[in-house]
């Protein structure tokens, strides 16, 4: 249960929470690539390439603080398609190596941007009553991303894992954001889509939590959940 009277701040995850309908980004890539690009991808044949790209993004440190969302996604889709070709999932032709990664990056960027725009109404409503914090595993350019997307002004602080040198599920990423903002943990509501990265770390600190779940799914037993971000203000009675 949520003790609404105690809440003074809401700490949001970004990826999968504010930029998608509580869906894991691997599922979003598969959906867009199959429905919009007509690629023969499934969870089984795409997963390894998705994981490869995520790992290499971190290891190579390609992203700089000034890089845009499109540039960030282009780094990632280049790595994904390189892996898909090397693994034989896609044929090794110029279009798949050159044209398709950029087309995919633009498609994903538009999807993410459109969803963040839709989230803006909720953020605008919440920030009138609460201090909002943003805490995410990202690439060091999260402030640039949310500035470009027009939501940076809603957040008291932005805590980016790359800049902090610590990644979720380590609860210290959440802890740093909350401590710097000066709140007691029970005064903070953590909102995220991931039990591992968001909800469990929040609970371990003593925060209140709400899990974002895709339509048709429910949260863990005893964990408050929403299936649309627009449900959050009503849950908090504002």
mmCIF file with all atom_site columns, N, CA and C in Angstrom, residues 15-17 19-28 31 111 193 212-215 217:
data_model
loop_
_atom_site.group_PDB
_atom_site.id
_atom_site.type_symbol
_atom_site.label_atom_id
_atom_site.label_alt_id
_atom_site.label_comp_id
_atom_site.label_asym_id
_atom_site.label_entity_id
_atom_site.label_seq_id
_atom_site.pdbx_PDB_ins_code
_atom_site.Cartn_x
_atom_site.Cartn_y
_atom_site.Cartn_z
_atom_site.occupancy
_atom_site.B_iso_or_equiv
_atom_site.pdbx_formal_charge
_atom_site.auth_seq_id
_atom_site.auth_comp_id
_atom_site.auth_asym_id
_atom_site.auth_atom_id
_atom_site.pdbx_PDB_model_num
ATOM 1  N N  . UNK A 1 15  ? 14.227 4.795  -19.159 1.00 0.00 ? 15  UNK A N  1
ATOM 2  C CA . UNK A 1 15  ? 14.020 3.798  -20.197 1.00 0.00 ? 15  UNK A CA 1
ATOM 3  C C  . UNK A 1 15  ? 13.030 2.728  -19.797 1.00 0.00 ? 15  UNK A C  1
ATOM 4  N N  . UNK A 1 16  ? 11.968 2.597  -20.568 1.00 0.00 ? 16  UNK A N  1
ATOM 5  C CA . UNK A 1 16  ? 10.924 1.622  -20.263 1.00 0.00 ? 16  UNK A CA 1
ATOM 6  C C  . UNK A 1 16  ? 9.826  2.174  -19.387 1.00 0.00 ? 16  UNK A C  1
ATOM 7  N N  . UNK A 1 17  ? 10.023 3.383  -18.846 1.00 0.00 ? 17  UNK A N  1
ATOM 8  C CA . UNK A 1 17  ? 9.026  3.980  -17.970 1.00 0.00 ? 17  UNK A CA 1
ATOM 9  C C  . UNK A 1 17  ? 8.453  5.265  -18.557 1.00 0.00 ? 17  UNK A C  1
ATOM 10 N N  . UNK A 1 19  ? 9.645  6.495  -21.619 1.00 0.00 ? 19  UNK A N  1
ATOM 11 C CA . UNK A 1 19  ? 9.799  6.511  -23.086 1.00 0.00 ? 19  UNK A CA 1
ATOM 12 C C  . UNK A 1 19  ? 9.165  5.314  -23.774 1.00 0.00 ? 19  UNK A C  1
ATOM 13 N N  . UNK A 1 20  ? 8.340  4.566  -23.048 1.00 0.00 ? 20  UNK A N  1
ATOM 14 C CA . UNK A 1 20  ? 7.615  3.446  -23.652 1.00 0.00 ? 20  UNK A CA 1
ATOM 15 C C  . UNK A 1 20  ? 6.470  3.060  -22.727 1.00 0.00 ? 20  UNK A C  1
ATOM 16 N N  . UNK A 1 21  ? 5.500  2.296  -23.224 1.00 0.00 ? 21  UNK A N  1
ATOM 17 C CA . UNK A 1 21  ? 4.358  1.889  -22.391 1.00 0.00 ? 21  UNK A CA 1
ATOM 18 C C  . UNK A 1 21  ? 4.712  0.727  -21.460 1.00 0.00 ? 21  UNK A C  1
ATOM 19 N N  . UNK A 1 22  ? 5.783  0.942  -20.661 1.00 0.00 ? 22  UNK A N  1
ATOM 20 C CA . UNK A 1 22  ? 6.246  -0.053 -19.683 1.00 0.00 ? 22  UNK A CA 1
ATOM 21 C C  . UNK A 1 22  ? 6.664  -1.365 -20.353 1.00 0.00 ? 22  UNK A C  1
ATOM 22 N N  . UNK A 1 23  ? 7.201  -1.263 -21.559 1.00 0.00 ? 23  UNK A N  1
ATOM 23 C CA . UNK A 1 23  ? 7.693  -2.438 -22.272 1.00 0.00 ? 23  UNK A CA 1
ATOM 24 C C  . UNK A 1 23  ? 9.212  -2.452 -22.254 1.00 0.00 ? 23  UNK A C  1
ATOM 25 N N  . UNK A 1 24  ? 9.785  -3.656 -22.174 1.00 0.00 ? 24  UNK A N  1
ATOM 26 C CA . UNK A 1 24  ? 11.230 -3.796 -22.274 1.00 0.00 ? 24  UNK A CA 1
ATOM 27 C C  . UNK A 1 24  ? 11.648 -3.383 -23.679 1.00 0.00 ? 24  UNK A C  1
ATOM 28 N N  . UNK A 1 25  ? 12.794 -2.686 -23.773 1.00 0.00 ? 25  UNK A N  1
ATOM 29 C CA . UNK A 1 25  ? 13.183 -2.172 -25.069 1.00 0.00 ? 25  UNK A CA 1
ATOM 30 C C  . UNK A 1 25  ? 13.537 -3.257 -26.086 1.00 0.00 ? 25  UNK A C  1
ATOM 31 N N  . UNK A 1 26  ? 13.925 -4.430 -25.654 1.00 0.00 ? 26  UNK A N  1
ATOM 32 C CA . UNK A 1 26  ? 14.141 -5.497 -26.623 1.00 0.00 ? 26  UNK A CA 1
ATOM 33 C C  . UNK A 1 26  ? 12.833 -5.836 -27.342 1.00 0.00 ? 26  UNK A C  1
ATOM 34 N N  . UNK A 1 27  ? 11.733 -5.852 -26.598 1.00 0.00 ? 27  UNK A N  1
ATOM 35 C CA . UNK A 1 27  ? 10.431 -6.133 -27.199 1.00 0.00 ? 27  UNK A CA 1
ATOM 36 C C  . UNK A 1 27  ? 10.021 -5.030 -28.174 1.00 0.00 ? 27  UNK A C  1
ATOM 37 N N  . UNK A 1 28  ? 10.367 -3.797 -27.837 1.00 0.00 ? 28  UNK A N  1
ATOM 38 C CA . UNK A 1 28  ? 10.019 -2.681 -28.720 1.00 0.00 ? 28  UNK A CA 1
ATOM 39 C C  . UNK A 1 28  ? 10.791 -2.762 -30.028 1.00 0.00 ? 28  UNK A C  1
ATOM 40 N N  . UNK A 1 31  ? 9.265  -5.477 -32.149 1.00 0.00 ? 31  UNK A N  1
ATOM 41 C CA . UNK A 1 31  ? 7.973  -5.041 -32.691 1.00 0.00 ? 31  UNK A CA 1
ATOM 42 C C  . UNK A 1 31  ? 8.165  -4.089 -33.867 1.00 0.00 ? 31  UNK A C  1
ATOM 43 N N  . UNK A 1 111 ? 9.586  6.680  -32.147 1.00 0.00 ? 111 UNK A N  1
ATOM 44 C CA . UNK A 1 111 ? 8.727  5.960  -31.198 1.00 0.00 ? 111 UNK A CA 1
ATOM 45 C C  . UNK A 1 111 ? 8.962  6.488  -29.780 1.00 0.00 ? 111 UNK A C  1
ATOM 46 N N  . UNK A 1 193 ? 9.587  0.373  -14.396 1.00 0.00 ? 193 UNK A N  1
ATOM 47 C CA . UNK A 1 193 ? 8.995  -0.819 -15.004 1.00 0.00 ? 193 UNK A CA 1
ATOM 48 C C  . UNK A 1 193 ? 9.677  -2.112 -14.570 1.00 0.00 ? 193 UNK A C  1
ATOM 49 N N  . UNK A 1 212 ? 5.361  -0.026 -13.122 1.00 0.00 ? 212 UNK A N  1
ATOM 50 C CA . UNK A 1 212 ? 4.665  0.123  -14.387 1.00 0.00 ? 212 UNK A CA 1
ATOM 51 C C  . UNK A 1 212 ? 4.639  -1.208 -15.118 1.00 0.00 ? 212 UNK A C  1
ATOM 52 N N  . UNK A 1 213 ? 3.449  -1.677 -15.453 1.00 0.00 ? 213 UNK A N  1
ATOM 53 C CA . UNK A 1 213 ? 3.279  -2.977 -16.117 1.00 0.00 ? 213 UNK A CA 1
ATOM 54 C C  . UNK A 1 213 ? 2.584  -2.780 -17.460 1.00 0.00 ? 213 UNK A C  1
ATOM 55 N N  . UNK A 1 214 ? 2.996  -3.520 -18.494 1.00 0.00 ? 214 UNK A N  1
ATOM 56 C CA . UNK A 1 214 ? 2.308  -3.420 -19.777 1.00 0.00 ? 214 UNK A CA 1
ATOM 57 C C  . UNK A 1 214 ? 0.836  -3.810 -19.643 1.00 0.00 ? 214 UNK A C  1
ATOM 58 N N  . UNK A 1 215 ? 0.043  -3.333 -20.563 1.00 0.00 ? 215 UNK A N  1
ATOM 59 C CA . UNK A 1 215 ? -1.383 -3.678 -20.591 1.00 0.00 ? 215 UNK A CA 1
ATOM 60 C C  . UNK A 1 215 ? -1.565 -5.186 -20.530 1.00 0.00 ? 215 UNK A C  1
ATOM 61 N N  . UNK A 1 217 ? -0.960 -7.108 -17.958 1.00 0.00 ? 217 UNK A N  1
ATOM 62 C CA . UNK A 1 217 ? -0.132 -7.741 -16.934 1.00 0.00 ? 217 UNK A CA 1
ATOM 63 C C  . UNK A 1 217 ? -0.353 -7.054 -15.592 1.00 0.00 ? 217 UNK A C  1
#
